Short mmCIF file of C-alpha atoms and ligand atoms in Angstrom, two decimals:
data_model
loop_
_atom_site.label_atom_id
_atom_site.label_comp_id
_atom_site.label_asym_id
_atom_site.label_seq_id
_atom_site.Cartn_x
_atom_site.Cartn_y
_atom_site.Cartn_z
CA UNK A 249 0.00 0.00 0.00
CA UNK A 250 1.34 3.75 -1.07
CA UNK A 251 -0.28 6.99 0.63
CA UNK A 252 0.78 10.25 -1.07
CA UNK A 253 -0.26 13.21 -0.73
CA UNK A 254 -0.15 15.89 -3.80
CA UNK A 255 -1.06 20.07 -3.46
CA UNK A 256 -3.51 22.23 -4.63
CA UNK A 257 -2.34 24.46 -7.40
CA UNK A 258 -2.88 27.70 -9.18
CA UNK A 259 -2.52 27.76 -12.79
CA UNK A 260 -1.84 30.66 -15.21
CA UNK A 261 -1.05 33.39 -13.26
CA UNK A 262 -2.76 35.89 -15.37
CA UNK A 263 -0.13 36.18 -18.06
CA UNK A 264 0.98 32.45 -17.88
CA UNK A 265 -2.21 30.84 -19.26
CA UNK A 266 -2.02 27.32 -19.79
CA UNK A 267 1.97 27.62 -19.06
CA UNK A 268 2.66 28.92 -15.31
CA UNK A 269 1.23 27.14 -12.39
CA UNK A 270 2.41 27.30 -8.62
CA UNK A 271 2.16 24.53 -5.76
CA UNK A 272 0.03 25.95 -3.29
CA UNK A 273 1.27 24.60 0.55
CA UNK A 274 -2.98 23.98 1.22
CA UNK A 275 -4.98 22.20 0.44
CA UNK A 276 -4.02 18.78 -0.69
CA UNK A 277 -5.67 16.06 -1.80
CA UNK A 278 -4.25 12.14 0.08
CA UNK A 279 -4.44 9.21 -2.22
CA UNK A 280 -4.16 5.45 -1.05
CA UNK A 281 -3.25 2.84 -3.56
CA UNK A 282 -3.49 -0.78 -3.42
CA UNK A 283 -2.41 -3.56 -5.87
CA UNK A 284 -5.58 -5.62 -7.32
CA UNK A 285 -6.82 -7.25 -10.51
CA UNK A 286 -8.60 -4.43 -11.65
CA UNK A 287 -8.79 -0.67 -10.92
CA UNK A 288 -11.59 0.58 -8.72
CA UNK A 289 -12.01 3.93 -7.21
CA UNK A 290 -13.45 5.41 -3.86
CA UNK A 291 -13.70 9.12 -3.26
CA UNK A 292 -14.25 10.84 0.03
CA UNK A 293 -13.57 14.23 1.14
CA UNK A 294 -14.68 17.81 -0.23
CA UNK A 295 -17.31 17.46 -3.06
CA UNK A 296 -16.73 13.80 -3.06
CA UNK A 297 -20.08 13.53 -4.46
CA UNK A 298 -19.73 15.05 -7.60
CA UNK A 299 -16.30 12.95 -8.31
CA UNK A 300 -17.59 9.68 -10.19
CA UNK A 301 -16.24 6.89 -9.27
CA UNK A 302 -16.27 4.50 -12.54
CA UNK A 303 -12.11 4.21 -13.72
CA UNK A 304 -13.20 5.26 -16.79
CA UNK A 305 -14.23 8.75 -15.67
CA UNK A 306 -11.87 9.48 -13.20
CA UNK A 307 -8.78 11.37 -13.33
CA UNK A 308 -7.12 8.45 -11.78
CA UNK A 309 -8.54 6.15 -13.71
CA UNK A 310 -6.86 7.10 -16.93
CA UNK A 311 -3.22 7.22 -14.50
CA UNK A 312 -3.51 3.66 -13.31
CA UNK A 313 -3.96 2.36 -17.63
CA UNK A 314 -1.38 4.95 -18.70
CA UNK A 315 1.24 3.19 -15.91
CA UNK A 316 -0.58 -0.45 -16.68
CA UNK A 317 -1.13 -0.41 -12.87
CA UNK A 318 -4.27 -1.69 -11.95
CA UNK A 319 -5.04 -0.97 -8.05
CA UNK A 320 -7.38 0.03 -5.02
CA UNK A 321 -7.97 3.76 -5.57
CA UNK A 322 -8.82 5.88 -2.51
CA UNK A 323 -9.05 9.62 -2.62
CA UNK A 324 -9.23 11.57 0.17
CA UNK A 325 -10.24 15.14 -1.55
CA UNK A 326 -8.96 18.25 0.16
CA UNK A 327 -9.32 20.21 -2.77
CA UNK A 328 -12.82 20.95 -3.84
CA UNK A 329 -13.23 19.91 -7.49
CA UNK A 330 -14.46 22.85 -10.22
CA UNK A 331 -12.57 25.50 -7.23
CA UNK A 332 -9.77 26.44 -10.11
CA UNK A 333 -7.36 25.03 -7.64
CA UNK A 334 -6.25 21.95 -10.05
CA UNK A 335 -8.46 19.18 -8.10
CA UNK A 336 -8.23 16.92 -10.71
CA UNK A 337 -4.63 17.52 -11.45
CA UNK A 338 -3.93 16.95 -7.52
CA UNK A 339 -5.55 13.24 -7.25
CA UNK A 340 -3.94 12.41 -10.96
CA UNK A 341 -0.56 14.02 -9.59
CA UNK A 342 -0.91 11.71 -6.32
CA UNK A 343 -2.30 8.62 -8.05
CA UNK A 344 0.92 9.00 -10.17
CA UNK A 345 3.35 8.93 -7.72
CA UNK A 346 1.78 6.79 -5.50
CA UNK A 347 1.22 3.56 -8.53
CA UNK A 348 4.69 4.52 -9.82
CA UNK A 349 5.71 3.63 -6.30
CA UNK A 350 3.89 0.86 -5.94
CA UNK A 351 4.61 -1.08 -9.21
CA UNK A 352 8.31 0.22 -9.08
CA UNK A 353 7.42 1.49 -12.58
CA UNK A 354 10.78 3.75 -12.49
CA UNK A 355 9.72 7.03 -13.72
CA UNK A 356 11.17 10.47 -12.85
CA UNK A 357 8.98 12.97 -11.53
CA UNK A 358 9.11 14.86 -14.87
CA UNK A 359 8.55 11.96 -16.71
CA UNK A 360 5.19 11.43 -14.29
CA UNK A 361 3.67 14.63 -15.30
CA UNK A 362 2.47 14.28 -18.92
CA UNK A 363 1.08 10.33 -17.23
CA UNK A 364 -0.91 12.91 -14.85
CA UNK A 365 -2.11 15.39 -17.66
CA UNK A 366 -3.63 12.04 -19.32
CA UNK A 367 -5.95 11.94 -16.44
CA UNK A 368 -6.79 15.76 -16.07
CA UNK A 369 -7.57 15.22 -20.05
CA UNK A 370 -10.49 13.18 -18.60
CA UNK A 371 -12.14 15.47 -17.02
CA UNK A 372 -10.75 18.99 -19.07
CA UNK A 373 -11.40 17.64 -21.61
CA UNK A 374 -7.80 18.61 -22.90
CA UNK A 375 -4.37 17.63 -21.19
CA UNK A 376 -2.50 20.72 -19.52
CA UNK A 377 0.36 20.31 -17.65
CA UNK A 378 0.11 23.66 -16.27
CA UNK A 379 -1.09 21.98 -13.23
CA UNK A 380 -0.17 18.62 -12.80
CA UNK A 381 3.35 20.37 -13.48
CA UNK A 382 3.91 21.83 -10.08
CA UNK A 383 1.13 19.35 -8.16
CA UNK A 384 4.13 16.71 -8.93
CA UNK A 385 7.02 18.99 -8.51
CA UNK A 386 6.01 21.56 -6.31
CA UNK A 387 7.21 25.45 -6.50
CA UNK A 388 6.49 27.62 -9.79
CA UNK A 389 6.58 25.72 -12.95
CA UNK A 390 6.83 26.89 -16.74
CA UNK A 391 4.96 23.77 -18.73
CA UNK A 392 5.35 24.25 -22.61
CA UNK A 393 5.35 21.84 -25.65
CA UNK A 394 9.21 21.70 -25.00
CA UNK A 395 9.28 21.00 -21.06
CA UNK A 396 8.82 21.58 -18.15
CA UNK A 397 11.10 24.44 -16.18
CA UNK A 398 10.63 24.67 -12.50
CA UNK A 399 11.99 27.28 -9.78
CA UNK A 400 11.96 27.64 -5.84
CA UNK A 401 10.62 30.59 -4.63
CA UNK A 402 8.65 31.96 -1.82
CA UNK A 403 5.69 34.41 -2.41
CA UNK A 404 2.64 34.52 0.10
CA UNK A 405 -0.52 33.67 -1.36
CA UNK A 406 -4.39 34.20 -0.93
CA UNK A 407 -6.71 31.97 -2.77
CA UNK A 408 -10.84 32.88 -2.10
CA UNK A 409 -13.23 29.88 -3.16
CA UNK A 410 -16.43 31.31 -4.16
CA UNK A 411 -19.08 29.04 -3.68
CA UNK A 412 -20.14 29.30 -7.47
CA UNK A 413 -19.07 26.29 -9.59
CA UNK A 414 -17.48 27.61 -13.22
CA UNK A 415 -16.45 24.14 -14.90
CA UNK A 416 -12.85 23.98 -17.09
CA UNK A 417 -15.03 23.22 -20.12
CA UNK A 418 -17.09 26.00 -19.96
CA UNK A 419 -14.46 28.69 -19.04
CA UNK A 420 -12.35 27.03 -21.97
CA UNK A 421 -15.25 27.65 -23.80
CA UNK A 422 -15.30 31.53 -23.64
CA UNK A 423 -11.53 32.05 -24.23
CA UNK A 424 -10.77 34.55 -27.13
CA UNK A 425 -9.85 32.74 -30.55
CA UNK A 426 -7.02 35.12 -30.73
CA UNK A 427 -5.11 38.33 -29.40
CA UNK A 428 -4.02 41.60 -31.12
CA UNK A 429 -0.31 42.45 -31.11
CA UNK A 430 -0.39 45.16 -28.47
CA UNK A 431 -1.82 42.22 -26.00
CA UNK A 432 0.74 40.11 -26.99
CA UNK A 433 3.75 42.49 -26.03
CA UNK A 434 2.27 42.86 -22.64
CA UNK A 435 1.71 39.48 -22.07
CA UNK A 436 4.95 38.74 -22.93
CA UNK A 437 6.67 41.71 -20.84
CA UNK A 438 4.18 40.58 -17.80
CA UNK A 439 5.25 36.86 -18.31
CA UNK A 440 8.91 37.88 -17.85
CA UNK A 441 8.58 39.90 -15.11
CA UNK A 442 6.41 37.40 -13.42
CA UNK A 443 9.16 35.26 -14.11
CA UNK A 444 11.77 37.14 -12.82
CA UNK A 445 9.51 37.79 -9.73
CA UNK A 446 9.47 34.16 -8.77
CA UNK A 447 13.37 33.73 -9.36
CA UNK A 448 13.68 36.44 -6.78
CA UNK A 449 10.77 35.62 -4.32
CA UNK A 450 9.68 38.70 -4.82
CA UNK A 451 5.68 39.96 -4.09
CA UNK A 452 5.85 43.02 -6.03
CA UNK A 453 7.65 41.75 -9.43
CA UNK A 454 5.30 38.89 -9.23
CA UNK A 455 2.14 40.92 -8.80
CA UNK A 456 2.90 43.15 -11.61
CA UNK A 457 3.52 40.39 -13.39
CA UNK A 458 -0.31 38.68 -12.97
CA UNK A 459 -1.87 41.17 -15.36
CA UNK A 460 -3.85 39.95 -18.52
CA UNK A 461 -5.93 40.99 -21.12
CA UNK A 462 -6.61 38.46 -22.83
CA UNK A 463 -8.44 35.58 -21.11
CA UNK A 464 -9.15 37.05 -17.27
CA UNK A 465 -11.21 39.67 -18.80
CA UNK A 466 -13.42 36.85 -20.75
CA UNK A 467 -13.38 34.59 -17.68
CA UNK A 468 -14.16 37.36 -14.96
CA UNK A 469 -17.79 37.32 -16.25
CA UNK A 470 -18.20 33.66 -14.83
CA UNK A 471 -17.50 34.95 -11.05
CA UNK A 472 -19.83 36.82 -9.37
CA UNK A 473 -18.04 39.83 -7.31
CA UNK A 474 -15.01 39.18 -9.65
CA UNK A 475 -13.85 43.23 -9.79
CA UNK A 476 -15.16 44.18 -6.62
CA UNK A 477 -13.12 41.65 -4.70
CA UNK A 478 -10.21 42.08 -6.84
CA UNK A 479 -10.16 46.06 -6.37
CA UNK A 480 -10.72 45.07 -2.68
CA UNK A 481 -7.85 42.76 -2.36
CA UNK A 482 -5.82 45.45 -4.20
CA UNK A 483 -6.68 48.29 -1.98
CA UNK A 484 -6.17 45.91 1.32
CA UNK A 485 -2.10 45.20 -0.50
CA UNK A 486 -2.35 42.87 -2.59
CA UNK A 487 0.04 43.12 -5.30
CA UNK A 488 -1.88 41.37 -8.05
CA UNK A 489 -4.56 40.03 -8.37
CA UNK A 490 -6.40 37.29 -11.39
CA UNK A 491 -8.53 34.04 -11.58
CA UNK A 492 -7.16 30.76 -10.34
CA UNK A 493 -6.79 28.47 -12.68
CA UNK A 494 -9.69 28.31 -14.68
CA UNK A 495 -11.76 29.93 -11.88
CA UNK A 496 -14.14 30.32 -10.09
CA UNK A 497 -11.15 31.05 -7.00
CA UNK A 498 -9.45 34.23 -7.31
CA UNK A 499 -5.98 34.28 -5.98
CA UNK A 500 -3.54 37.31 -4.90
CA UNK A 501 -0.01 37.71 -4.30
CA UNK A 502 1.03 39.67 -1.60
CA UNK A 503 3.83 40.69 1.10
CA UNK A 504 3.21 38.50 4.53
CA UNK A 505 2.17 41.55 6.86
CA UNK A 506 -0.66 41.89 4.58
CA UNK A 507 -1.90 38.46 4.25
CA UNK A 508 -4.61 37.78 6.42
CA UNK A 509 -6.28 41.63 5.89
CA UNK A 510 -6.34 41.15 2.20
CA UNK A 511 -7.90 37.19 3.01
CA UNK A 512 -10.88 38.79 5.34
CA UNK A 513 -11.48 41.64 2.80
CA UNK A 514 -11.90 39.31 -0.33
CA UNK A 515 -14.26 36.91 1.98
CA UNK A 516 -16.02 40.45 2.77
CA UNK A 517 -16.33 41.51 -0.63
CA UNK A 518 -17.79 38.14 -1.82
CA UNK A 519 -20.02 38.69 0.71
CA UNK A 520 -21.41 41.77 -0.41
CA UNK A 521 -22.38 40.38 -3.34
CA UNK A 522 -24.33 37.17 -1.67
CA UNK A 523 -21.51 34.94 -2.13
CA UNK A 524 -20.13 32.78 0.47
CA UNK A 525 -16.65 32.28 0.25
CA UNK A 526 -13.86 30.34 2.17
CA UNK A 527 -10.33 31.76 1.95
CA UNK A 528 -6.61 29.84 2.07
CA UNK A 529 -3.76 31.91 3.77
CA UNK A 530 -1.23 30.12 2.21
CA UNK A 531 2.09 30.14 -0.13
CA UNK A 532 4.34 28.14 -2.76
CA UNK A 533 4.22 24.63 -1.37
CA UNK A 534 6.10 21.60 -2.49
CA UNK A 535 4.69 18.94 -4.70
CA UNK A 536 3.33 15.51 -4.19
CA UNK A 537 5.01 13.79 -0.93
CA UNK A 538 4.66 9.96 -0.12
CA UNK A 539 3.43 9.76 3.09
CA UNK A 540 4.08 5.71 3.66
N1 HSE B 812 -4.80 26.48 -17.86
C1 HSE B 812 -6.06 25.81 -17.68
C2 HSE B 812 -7.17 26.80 -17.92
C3 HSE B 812 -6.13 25.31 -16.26
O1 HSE B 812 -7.06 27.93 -17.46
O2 HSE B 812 -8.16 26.46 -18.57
C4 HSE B 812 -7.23 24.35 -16.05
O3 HSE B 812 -6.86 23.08 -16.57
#
């Protein structure tokens, strides 16, 4: 039996989209793997009841064929699925590790991330790494057609979880078919500074660096409250501010003494908009960890 436990994650960044994506150090998702004749799944845990269960449709499910590693499945879900805070890329991350572990398969961690987008592609519809990327090897990760790049660093973090679901299909679904070349120089110059930001562990550069034109503005019309609570989160010291993932959580970079203001304000500002919200105080994290 092999218990892992794999992060939460934020993908794009704002100017990163389908590319950047950070660890987050909460929550996690803990996955328990056992050797049998054929794969069967069990999910408990935060919006359990919306995960199905059948191999077929579950993240995991596609992990355990793509590693030819037919087990006990149980996931323990930390991370609520449709938050924007890579749910599925967290249990496909775990399941991963864990049946690489237990079959003695022999794969690197890099190697074990485009096995883990084959399972987000189950439920995306699509296979990003952009998530699985750092849920595997924790800190901030570049994820391109090339490679994966990954760097240390140490920013805090809010995340705010609505309580609106916005599903990865349907905020694919309003994505602009293209971008003129004014919003490509920014995104480019915001990219790099992000970047930069990261290499440094440094708030500022890597809040500057979270603006986008392209897709947050499309996206922001799926969350209630979206400009209110990012103006609020601003104003309280954030240092950027743009959608998790593919939404509906918002998440903001910040310096530590601000942390928990800017985390009651964006509840707050939900709030005055009728949305109940829960909020993570947390930071770059590492990535999946076997527990036993
Ligand atoms: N980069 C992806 C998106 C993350 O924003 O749609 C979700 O898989």
């Amino acid at each position: 039996m092999v218990t892992v436990r794999a992060p939460a994650t934020s993908a794009n960044l704002g100017s990163g989209f389908d590319v950047f994506g950070v660890a987050l150090d909460r929550p996690s998702d803990v996955v328990t793997v056992q050797r049998a004749e054929q794969t069967t799944i069990e999910v408990t845990g935060a919006g359990s009841q919306f995960i199905p269960e059948d191999p077929a449709d579950n993240t995991v499910g596609a992990v355990a064929e793509a590693l030819d590693a037919p087990a006990h499945i149980e996931i323990d879900k930390g991370v609520r699925p449709a938050s924007g805070l890579g749910s599925s890329a967290a249990s496909a991350a775990a399941a991963a590790v864990a049946l690489n572990r237990l079959y003695d398969r022999g794969y690197t961690r890099t190697e074990l991330v485009p096995v883990a987008a084959e399972g987000e592609a189950v439920v995306s519809g699509d296979a990003h790494d952009d998530n699985v990327a750092p849920a595997i090897l924790g800190g901030f990760t570049i994820a391109t057609d090339s490679g994966v790049t990954r760097v240390g660093a140490n920013i805090p973090l809010v995340t705010c979880l609505p309580d609106i679901v916005v599903s990865t299909r349907d905020a694919r679904a309003v994505v602009p078919d293209g971008a003129r070349i004014e919003q490509l120089v920014e995104t480019v110059g915001n990219a790099a500074t992000l970047t930069t930001g990261m290499h440094r562990s440094d708030p500022d550069l890597v809040g500057r660096g979270m603006t986008d034109s392209v897709v947050t503005p499309a996206r922001a019309e799926l969350i209630t409250g979206y400009e209110r609570v990012r103006e609020a989160a601003l104003e309280a010291g954030a240092t950027g501010v743009t959608i998790s993932g593919a939404g509906p959580s918002v998440i903001a970079a910040c310096h530590e003494h601000d942390q928990r203001s800017i985390a009651a304000t964006m509840v707050d500002a939900f709030a005055d908009v009728d949305v109940d919200a829960r909020v993570y105080q947390t930071g770059i994290g590492s990535g999946a960890k076997v527990l036993d």
